[in-house]
Coordinates of C-alpha atoms and ligand atoms in Angstrom, one line a residue:
X1041 CA -17.7 -29.9 10.1
X1042 CA -18.2 -28.1 13.4
X1043 CA -19.3 -24.5 13.3
X1044 CA -18.3 -21.8 15.7
X1045 CA -20.0 -18.5 16.7
X1046 CA -17.8 -15.4 16.2
X1047 CA -19.0 -12.4 18.1
X1048 CA -18.5 -8.8 17.1
X1049 CA -17.1 -6.5 19.8
X1050 CA -19.7 -4.2 21.3
X1051 CA -19.0 -1.0 19.3
X1052 CA -17.6 -2.7 16.3
X1053 CA -18.7 -0.9 13.1
X1054 CA -20.0 -3.2 10.4
X1055 CA -20.6 -1.2 7.3
X1056 CA -20.1 -0.9 3.6
X1057 CA -18.3 1.5 1.2
X1058 CA -18.4 3.0 -2.3
X1059 CA -17.3 6.2 -3.9
X1060 CA -19.0 9.1 -5.7
X1061 CA -17.7 8.5 -9.2
X1062 CA -18.4 4.8 -9.1
X1063 CA -22.1 5.3 -8.2
X1064 CA -23.4 8.7 -8.9
X1065 CA -23.4 9.1 -12.6
X1066 CA -23.0 12.4 -14.4
X1067 CA -26.5 13.7 -13.8
X1068 CA -26.4 17.2 -12.2
X1069 CA -22.8 17.8 -13.3
X1070 CA -22.1 20.9 -15.3
X1071 CA -20.2 20.7 -18.5
X1072 CA -16.9 21.9 -17.0
X1073 CA -17.1 19.5 -14.0
X1074 CA -15.3 16.5 -15.4
X1075 CA -13.2 14.6 -13.0
X1076 CA -10.0 12.7 -13.8
X1077 CA -12.1 9.5 -14.0
X1078 CA -14.5 11.1 -16.4
X1079 CA -11.8 12.2 -18.8
X1080 CA -10.1 8.8 -18.6
X1081 CA -13.4 7.2 -19.6
X1082 CA -14.1 9.8 -22.3
X1083 CA -10.5 9.3 -23.7
X1084 CA -11.4 5.7 -24.8
X1085 CA -14.7 4.1 -23.5
X1086 CA -13.8 1.0 -25.5
X1087 CA -11.2 0.2 -22.9
X1088 CA -13.9 -0.1 -20.3
X1089 CA -15.7 -3.4 -19.9
X1090 CA -18.7 -3.5 -22.3
X1091 CA -18.4 0.3 -22.6
X1092 CA -19.9 1.0 -19.2
X1093 CA -18.3 3.7 -17.1
X1094 CA -19.1 6.6 -14.9
X1095 CA -21.8 8.1 -17.2
X1096 CA -24.7 6.6 -15.4
X1097 CA -22.9 4.3 -13.0
X1098 CA -25.5 3.0 -10.6
X1099 CA -27.6 6.2 -11.0
X1100 CA -27.1 6.9 -7.2
X1101 CA -27.5 10.6 -7.8
X1102 CA -31.1 10.0 -8.6
X1103 CA -31.7 6.9 -6.5
X1104 CA -29.9 7.5 -3.3
X1105 CA -33.0 7.6 -1.2
X1106 CA -33.8 4.1 -2.4
X1107 CA -30.3 2.9 -1.6
X1108 CA -30.1 4.6 1.8
X1109 CA -33.5 3.0 2.7
X1110 CA -32.0 -0.4 1.8
X1111 CA -29.0 0.4 4.0
X1112 CA -31.3 1.1 6.8
X1113 CA -33.3 -2.1 6.2
X1114 CA -30.1 -4.1 6.3
X1115 CA -29.1 -2.2 9.4
X1116 CA -25.6 -1.0 8.2
X1117 CA -23.7 0.7 11.0
X1118 CA -21.9 3.0 8.5
X1119 CA -21.6 3.9 4.9
X1120 CA -18.5 5.4 3.3
X1121 CA -18.6 7.3 0.1
X1122 CA -16.7 10.3 -1.3
X1123 CA -17.6 13.8 -2.3
X1124 CA -16.7 14.4 -5.9
X1125 CA -14.5 17.5 -5.8
X1126 CA -15.2 18.2 -9.5
X1127 CA -18.9 18.3 -8.9
X1128 CA -18.9 20.0 -5.5
X1129 CA -17.0 23.1 -6.5
X1130 CA -17.9 25.4 -9.3
X1131 CA -14.8 27.6 -9.2
X1132 CA -11.8 25.5 -8.4
X1133 CA -9.5 28.5 -7.8
X1134 CA -11.7 30.2 -5.2
X1135 CA -13.4 27.0 -4.0
X1136 CA -16.8 28.5 -4.6
X1137 CA -19.3 25.8 -3.8
X1138 CA -21.8 24.5 -6.4
X1139 CA -25.1 25.0 -4.6
X1140 CA -26.9 22.1 -6.3
X1141 CA -24.1 19.6 -5.5
X1142 CA -23.9 20.9 -1.9
X1143 CA -27.6 20.4 -1.5
X1144 CA -27.4 16.9 -2.8
X1145 CA -24.6 15.9 -0.5
X1146 CA -26.3 17.6 2.4
X1147 CA -29.5 15.6 1.8
X1148 CA -27.5 12.4 1.4
X1149 CA -25.8 12.8 4.7
X1150 CA -29.0 13.7 6.5
X1151 CA -30.8 10.7 4.9
X1152 CA -28.0 8.4 6.1
X1153 CA -28.3 9.7 9.6
X1154 CA -32.1 9.5 9.6
X1155 CA -31.8 5.8 8.6
X1156 CA -29.3 5.0 11.4
X1157 CA -26.3 4.8 9.1
X1158 CA -23.1 6.7 10.2
X1159 CA -21.8 8.7 7.2
X1160 CA -18.1 8.5 6.5
X1161 CA -16.8 10.9 3.9
X1162 CA -13.7 10.7 1.8
X1163 CA -12.5 13.9 0.1
X1164 CA -10.8 12.3 -2.9
X1165 CA -11.5 8.9 -4.5
X1166 CA -9.7 9.8 -7.8
X1167 CA -12.1 12.7 -8.5
X1168 CA -9.5 15.3 -9.1
X1169 CA -11.1 18.0 -11.4
X1170 CA -9.9 17.3 -14.9
X1171 CA -9.2 20.9 -15.6
X1172 CA -6.6 20.9 -12.8
X1173 CA -4.8 18.0 -14.6
X1174 CA -4.8 19.8 -17.9
X1175 CA -3.8 23.2 -16.5
X1176 CA -1.4 22.4 -13.8
X1177 CA -0.5 18.7 -14.2
X1178 CA -2.8 17.5 -11.4
X1179 CA -1.2 16.3 -8.2
X1180 CA 2.3 17.1 -9.5
X1181 CA 1.5 20.8 -8.7
X1182 CA 1.8 22.4 -5.3
X1183 CA -0.9 24.9 -6.4
X1184 CA -3.3 22.0 -6.8
X1185 CA -2.4 21.0 -3.2
X1186 CA -3.6 24.5 -2.1
X1187 CA -6.8 24.3 -4.1
X1188 CA -7.6 20.9 -2.6
X1189 CA -7.2 22.3 0.9
X1190 CA -9.6 25.1 0.1
X1191 CA -12.1 22.6 -1.2
X1192 CA -11.6 20.4 1.9
X1193 CA -12.4 23.4 4.1
X1194 CA -15.7 24.0 2.4
X1195 CA -16.7 20.4 3.0
X1196 CA -15.7 20.6 6.7
X1197 CA -17.7 23.8 7.0
X1198 CA -20.8 22.4 5.5
X1199 CA -20.9 18.9 6.9
X1200 CA -18.4 18.8 9.8
X1201 CA -21.2 19.3 12.3
X1202 CA -22.7 15.9 11.4
X1203 CA -20.0 13.9 9.8
X1204 CA -17.7 12.3 12.4
X1205 CA -15.4 10.4 10.0
X1206 CA -13.5 12.2 7.3
X1207 CA -10.8 10.7 5.1
X1208 CA -8.5 12.9 3.1
X1209 CA -7.8 10.4 0.3
X1210 CA -8.7 6.9 -0.8
X1211 CA -5.7 4.9 -2.0
X1212 CA -3.6 8.0 -2.9
X1213 CA -0.9 5.8 -4.5
X1214 CA -3.1 4.2 -7.2
X1215 CA -3.5 6.7 -10.0
X1216 CA 0.2 7.7 -10.4
X1217 CA 1.3 4.1 -10.0
X1218 CA -0.9 2.9 -12.8
X1219 CA -0.6 6.0 -15.0
X1220 CA 3.0 7.1 -14.6
X1221 CA 4.9 4.0 -13.3
X1222 CA 3.2 1.1 -15.0
X1223 CA 1.8 3.2 -17.8
X1224 CA -1.2 1.0 -18.2
X1225 CA -3.8 3.7 -17.7
X1226 CA -4.7 7.2 -19.0
X1227 CA -2.7 9.4 -19.7
X1228 CA -0.2 6.6 -20.4
X1229 CA 3.0 8.3 -19.5
X1230 CA 6.1 6.8 -18.0
X1231 CA 7.7 9.2 -15.6
X1232 CA 8.9 8.0 -12.3
X1233 CA 9.8 11.4 -10.9
X1234 CA 6.2 12.7 -11.6
X1235 CA 4.8 9.6 -9.9
X1236 CA 6.9 10.3 -6.9
X1237 CA 6.0 14.0 -6.8
X1238 CA 2.3 13.1 -7.0
X1239 CA 2.7 10.8 -4.0
X1240 CA 4.6 13.3 -2.0
X1241 CA 2.1 16.1 -2.8
X1242 CA -0.8 14.0 -1.7
X1243 CA 0.9 13.3 1.6
X1244 CA 1.4 17.0 2.0
X1245 CA -2.2 17.8 0.9
X1246 CA -3.5 15.3 3.4
X1247 CA -1.5 16.8 6.2
X1248 CA -2.6 20.3 5.3
X1249 CA -6.3 19.2 5.2
X1250 CA -5.9 17.6 8.6
X1251 CA -4.3 20.8 10.0
X1252 CA -7.3 22.7 8.7
X1253 CA -9.8 20.2 10.1
X1254 CA -8.2 20.3 13.5
X1255 CA -8.1 24.1 13.5
X1256 CA -11.8 24.3 12.6
X1257 CA -13.0 22.3 15.6
X1258 CA -16.1 21.2 13.7
X1259 CA -17.2 18.4 15.9
X1260 CA -16.0 17.2 19.3
X1261 CA -16.5 13.6 18.2
X1262 CA -15.0 14.1 14.7
X1263 CA -12.0 12.3 13.4
X1264 CA -10.0 12.6 10.3
X1265 CA -7.7 10.1 8.6
X1266 CA -6.6 8.7 5.3
X1267 CA -7.4 5.4 3.5
X1268 CA -4.5 3.4 2.2
X1269 CA -4.3 0.2 0.2
X1270 CA -1.4 -1.2 2.2
X1271 CA -0.6 -4.8 1.1
X1272 CA 0.8 -7.4 3.5
X1273 CA 4.0 -8.2 1.7
X1274 CA 5.4 -11.7 2.0
X1275 CA 8.8 -12.7 0.6
X1276 CA 9.1 -15.8 -1.5
X1277 CA 11.6 -17.3 0.9
X1278 CA 13.5 -16.5 4.1
X1279 CA 16.7 -16.0 2.0
X1280 CA 18.2 -12.6 2.3
X1281 CA 17.7 -11.6 -1.3
X1282 CA 14.0 -12.3 -1.2
X1283 CA 13.6 -10.6 2.1
X1284 CA 15.3 -7.6 0.8
X1285 CA 13.0 -7.6 -2.3
X1286 CA 10.0 -7.6 0.0
X1287 CA 11.4 -4.8 2.1
X1288 CA 11.9 -2.6 -0.9
X1289 CA 8.4 -3.4 -2.2
X1290 CA 7.0 -2.5 1.2
X1291 CA 9.0 0.8 1.2
X1292 CA 7.7 1.9 -2.2
X1293 CA 4.1 0.7 -1.9
X1294 CA 3.3 0.8 1.8
X1295 CA 5.7 2.8 3.9
X1296 CA 5.8 5.7 1.5
X1297 CA 2.3 6.7 2.8
X1298 CA 2.0 4.8 6.0
X1299 CA 5.1 6.3 7.7
X1300 CA 4.4 10.0 7.0
X1301 CA 0.7 9.6 7.6
X1302 CA 1.0 7.8 10.9
X1303 CA 4.4 8.6 12.2
X1304 CA 4.9 12.0 10.4
X1305 CA 8.2 11.1 8.7
X1306 CA 9.1 9.8 5.3
X1307 CA 11.3 6.7 5.4
X1308 CA 15.0 7.7 5.0
X1309 CA 15.8 4.5 3.0
X1310 CA 13.2 5.6 0.4
X1311 CA 14.7 9.1 0.0
X1312 CA 18.1 7.5 -0.5
X1313 CA 17.0 5.1 -3.2
X1314 CA 15.1 7.9 -5.0
X1315 CA 18.1 10.1 -4.9
X1316 CA 20.3 7.3 -6.2
X1317 CA 17.9 6.8 -9.2
X1318 CA 17.5 10.6 -9.8
X1319 CA 13.8 10.5 -9.0
X1320 CA 13.6 12.6 -5.8
X1321 CA 10.6 14.7 -5.4
X1322 CA 10.7 18.4 -4.4
X1323 CA 10.0 19.3 -0.8
X1324 CA 10.8 21.9 1.7
X1325 CA 11.6 21.7 5.4
X1326 CA 8.5 23.7 6.2
X1327 CA 6.3 21.2 4.4
X1328 CA 8.0 18.3 6.3
X1329 CA 7.1 20.1 9.5
X1330 CA 3.5 20.3 8.4
X1331 CA 3.5 16.5 7.7
X1332 CA 5.2 15.8 11.1
X1333 CA 2.6 17.8 13.0
X1334 CA -0.5 16.6 11.3
X1335 CA -0.6 12.9 11.3
X1336 CA -3.9 11.0 11.0
X1337 CA -6.3 10.5 13.9
X1338 CA -7.7 7.3 12.4
X1339 CA -6.4 5.1 9.7
X1340 CA -8.4 3.3 7.0
X1341 CA -6.9 0.3 5.3
X1342 CA -8.3 -1.3 2.2
X1343 CA -7.2 -5.0 2.3
X1344 CA -7.9 -7.4 -0.5
X1345 CA -4.9 -9.6 -1.3
X1346 CA -1.4 -10.1 -0.2
X1347 CA 1.7 -9.0 -2.2
X1348 CA 4.2 -11.8 -2.7
X1349 CA 7.6 -10.9 -4.1
X1350 CA 11.0 -12.3 -4.8
X1351 CA 14.4 -11.0 -5.9
X1352 CA 14.6 -10.4 -9.6
X1353 CA 15.5 -13.4 -11.8
X1354 CA 16.1 -11.3 -14.9
X1355 CA 18.4 -8.3 -15.6
X1356 CA 16.9 -4.8 -15.6
X1357 CA 16.6 -3.1 -18.9
X1358 CA 18.9 -0.1 -18.5
X1359 CA 17.2 2.0 -21.2
X1360 CA 13.9 2.1 -19.3
X1361 CA 13.2 4.7 -16.5
X1362 CA 13.6 3.6 -13.0
X1363 CA 10.7 1.6 -11.6
X1364 CA 10.7 0.1 -8.1
X1365 CA 10.5 -3.4 -9.7
X1366 CA 14.2 -2.8 -10.4
X1367 CA 14.5 -4.5 -7.0
X1368 CA 11.9 -7.2 -7.1
X1369 CA 9.5 -9.4 -9.1
X1370 CA 6.0 -10.4 -8.3
X1371 CA 5.8 -14.1 -7.1
X1372 CA 2.9 -16.4 -7.5
X1373 CA 2.7 -18.9 -4.7
X1374 CA 1.9 -22.4 -6.2
X1375 CA -1.4 -23.7 -4.8
X1376 CA -2.6 -20.3 -3.7
X1377 CA -6.4 -19.8 -3.6
X1378 CA -7.6 -17.3 -6.2
X1379 CA -10.5 -15.1 -7.0
X1380 CA -10.2 -15.8 -10.7
X1381 CA -12.7 -13.1 -11.8
X1382 CA -10.4 -10.4 -10.3
X1383 CA -7.1 -12.3 -10.5
X1384 CA -6.5 -11.6 -6.8
X1385 CA -5.2 -14.2 -4.3
X1386 CA -7.5 -14.9 -1.4
X1387 CA -5.6 -15.1 1.8
X1388 CA -7.7 -14.1 4.8
X1389 CA -4.8 -14.1 7.2
X1390 CA -3.7 -10.7 5.8
X1391 CA -6.3 -9.2 8.2
X1392 CA -4.5 -10.6 11.2
X1393 CA -1.0 -10.0 9.9
X1394 CA -1.8 -6.4 9.0
X1395 CA -3.6 -5.8 12.4
X1396 CA -0.5 -7.1 14.2
X1397 CA 1.8 -4.9 12.1
X1398 CA -0.3 -1.8 12.9
X1399 CA -0.3 -2.8 16.6
X1400 CA 3.5 -3.5 16.8
X1401 CA 5.0 -1.0 14.4
X1402 CA 2.5 1.9 14.2
X1403 CA 1.6 2.6 17.8
X1404 CA -1.6 0.5 17.7
X1405 CA -3.4 3.5 16.1
X1406 CA -7.1 3.3 15.8
X1407 CA -8.0 1.9 12.4
X1408 CA -10.7 0.5 10.3
X1409 CA -10.9 -2.0 7.4
X1410 CA -12.3 0.5 5.0
X1411 CA -12.5 -2.0 2.1
X1412 CA -12.4 -5.7 1.6
X1413 CA -14.6 -7.7 -0.7
X1414 CA -15.0 -10.1 -3.5
X1415 CA -15.7 -9.1 -7.1
X1416 CA -17.3 -11.9 -9.2
X1417 CA -18.0 -12.1 -12.9
X1418 CA -21.3 -13.3 -14.3
X1419 CA -23.1 -13.3 -11.0
X1420 CA -26.4 -13.6 -12.7
X1421 CA -25.6 -17.3 -13.2
X1422 CA -26.1 -17.7 -9.4
X1423 CA -29.7 -16.6 -9.3
X1424 CA -32.3 -18.8 -7.7
X1425 CA -35.8 -19.2 -9.2
X1426 CA -36.8 -16.0 -7.3
X1427 CA -34.0 -14.1 -9.0
X1428 CA -31.9 -13.7 -5.8
X1429 CA -28.2 -14.1 -6.3
X1430 CA -27.0 -17.0 -4.1
X1431 CA -23.5 -15.6 -3.4
X1432 CA -22.4 -18.1 -0.8
X1433 CA -18.8 -17.5 -1.9
X1434 CA -19.1 -13.9 -0.7
X1435 CA -20.5 -15.0 2.7
X1436 CA -17.6 -17.4 3.0
X1437 CA -15.1 -14.7 2.0
X1438 CA -16.4 -12.1 4.4
X1439 CA -16.6 -14.6 7.3
X1440 CA -13.1 -15.9 6.8
X1441 CA -11.6 -12.4 6.7
X1442 CA -13.7 -11.2 9.6
X1443 CA -12.8 -13.9 11.9
X1444 CA -9.1 -13.3 11.3
X1445 CA -9.7 -9.7 12.2
X1446 CA -11.6 -10.6 15.3
X1447 CA -8.8 -12.8 16.4
X1448 CA -6.4 -9.8 16.0
X1449 CA -8.8 -7.7 18.1
X1450 CA -8.8 -10.3 20.8
X1451 CA -5.0 -10.0 20.8
X1452 CA -5.1 -6.3 21.3
X1453 CA -5.5 -4.8 17.8
X1454 CA -7.2 -1.4 17.8
X1455 CA -9.3 -2.1 14.8
X1456 CA -12.8 -0.6 15.2
X1457 CA -14.7 -1.8 12.2
X1458 CA -15.0 -3.5 8.9
X1459 CA -16.5 -1.9 5.7
X1460 CA -17.4 -4.2 2.9
X1461 CA -16.7 -3.1 -0.7
X1462 CA -19.4 -2.6 -1.7
X1463 CA -22.9 -1.9 -0.7
X1464 CA -24.3 -2.2 -4.2
X1465 CA -22.5 -3.4 -7.3
X1466 CA -20.8 -0.5 -8.9
X1467 CA -18.4 0.7 -11.6
X1468 CA -14.8 -0.4 -11.3
X1469 CA -12.0 1.5 -13.0
X1470 CA -12.0 0.0 -16.5
X1471 CA -13.6 -3.3 -15.4
X1472 CA -16.8 -1.3 -15.0
X1473 CA -19.7 -3.8 -14.1
X1474 CA -17.6 -6.9 -14.9
X1475 CA -16.9 -8.0 -11.4
X1476 CA -19.8 -7.5 -9.0
X1477 CA -19.0 -6.6 -5.4
X1478 CA -22.3 -5.6 -3.8
X1479 CA -24.6 -6.9 -1.1
X1480 CA -27.2 -5.6 -3.5
X1481 CA -27.4 -6.3 -7.2
X1482 CA -27.7 -3.6 -9.8
X1483 CA -29.6 -5.2 -12.6
X1484 CA -28.4 -3.6 -15.8
X1485 CA -31.0 -5.5 -17.9
X1486 CA -33.8 -4.2 -15.8
X1487 CA -33.4 -0.4 -15.4
X1488 CA -30.6 -0.8 -12.8
X1489 CA -33.1 -2.0 -10.3
X1490 CA -31.8 -3.1 -6.9
X1491 CA -32.2 -6.6 -5.5
X1492 CA -30.7 -7.7 -2.2
X1493 CA -28.4 -10.7 -2.6
X1494 CA -28.2 -13.7 -0.2
X1495 CA -25.1 -12.0 1.3
X1496 CA -27.2 -8.9 2.0
X1497 CA -29.7 -10.9 4.0
X1498 CA -26.8 -12.6 5.7
X1499 CA -25.2 -9.3 6.6
X1500 CA -28.5 -8.1 8.0
X1501 CA -28.6 -11.1 10.3
X1502 CA -25.0 -10.5 11.4
X1503 CA -25.8 -6.9 12.1
X1504 CA -28.9 -7.9 14.1
X1505 CA -27.3 -10.7 16.1
X1506 CA -23.8 -9.3 16.3
X1507 CA -22.3 -12.7 15.5
X1508 CA -21.9 -15.1 12.6
X1509 CA -21.1 -18.7 12.3
X1510 CA -18.2 -20.2 10.5
X1511 CA -16.2 -23.4 10.2
X1512 CA -14.4 -24.0 13.5
X1513 CA -11.3 -25.2 11.8
X1514 CA -9.3 -24.4 8.8
X1515 CA -5.6 -25.5 8.6
X1516 CA -4.0 -22.2 9.4
X1517 CA -6.4 -20.7 11.9
X1518 CA -5.6 -21.6 15.5
Ligands
BG6_2215 C1 -10.2 -0.3 -4.3 C2 -10.8 1.0 -4.7 O1 -8.9 -0.4 -4.8 O2 -10.7 -1.5 -4.8 C3 -12.1 0.9 -5.4 O3 -10.8 1.9 -3.6 C4 -12.2 -0.3 -6.3 O4 -12.3 2.1 -6.0 C5 -12.0 -1.6 -5.4 O5 -13.4 -0.4 -7.0 C6 -12.1 -2.9 -6.1 O6 -11.2 -3.0 -7.2 P1 -11.7 -3.1 -8.7 O7 -10.5 -2.7 -9.5 O8 -12.0 -4.5 -8.9 O9 -12.8 -2.2 -8.8

């Protein structure tokens, strides 16, 4: 098999990502500072794999110097994490900052910069303060939108001089989809209107935070965006009914955020369908203007797997509340390649197809792959005699995805970087430490000690040489 060298463009950012709640642990948090994730875990730790959760996580709060040093050694261009809103603020109404937390984030940011790693900061990776859920119904409340904007402003004021990349949200669609549409997660409600209001309010909150950021002029090189988990959506067939199913899926799970965040307008078709099903959210013209005038300056996309859909085969149960799947069913392509640990299809061409979509339909806006990666169960079985995890599958996964991305860049895509999920293994929602994602292992049997995996050494080489080698030919890649 012939191998080919794939070169990274000159200023291409090759980094890694994580979030506050998945790494930090509760150390340093005051009693009232629970986040949504914390109360979800506390509600029933048994639902979390082997009982692990955010309690200690990777103990990043105590070990970040060690981790940042490793990032520096590997030569990461950038590291993305979040600020935990519930930790950072001590009075959520006035947005009074918690000095201990502010000091910790300050030191983390400085340490990253000192080690040559560009910090990228996300303002919400599901870390809504739990008390705001209890008191106001969380993101369903416009008051919470205002409190978020006050919190965001404090972050900009404290770190905007040094942080050049801010993101308002990570995957803002996820919590309400799982909790209020699918009802598979805490607080286990089924309420489509609430889910839709949460989505709309987050779009509004993002636009308001962007407005505030622009007004503040914190850094002449600074940019602000949002991170979306847009899925490349393929219909089962080219038949009209399947294509329509894919279009509606795309509307509800992609365009609902992508259109307002990048183009400043909510899709008309979406508003019509919601009205038809009596699930419209509440909005005002003034809010729509704010959304219109405050689109993102950079877009982050988390890309893991495609969505494949078909028209429904079965009738809808009319006694259940409206769910977008009224119009589609998920479709499993026979023969597809799978990551069985996570249950996600592996289809690296999504990088290219998404890049082309952003180029052709979204004004070729500057964007980054803010997450892509491979979570694998029982990775300890891949250790060599020196105890180093031989994760060749991860190297293959990253290479294959990266080269599709590079092909898109050659064809004019404005993608500026690729951030692997994740730098170290960390806690997944409910799956906890089941599937390992890191370039660096967290050894739970050995005091959470860190050990670079084979993929970590490989990443280091790619970062140093600015190229990697991969098979010259696979059936679809031309
Ligand atoms: C993304 C999230 O959806 O995927 C992360 O931003 C998450 O928080 C990652 O951990 C991997 O998914 P999971 O469910 O395997 O952790």
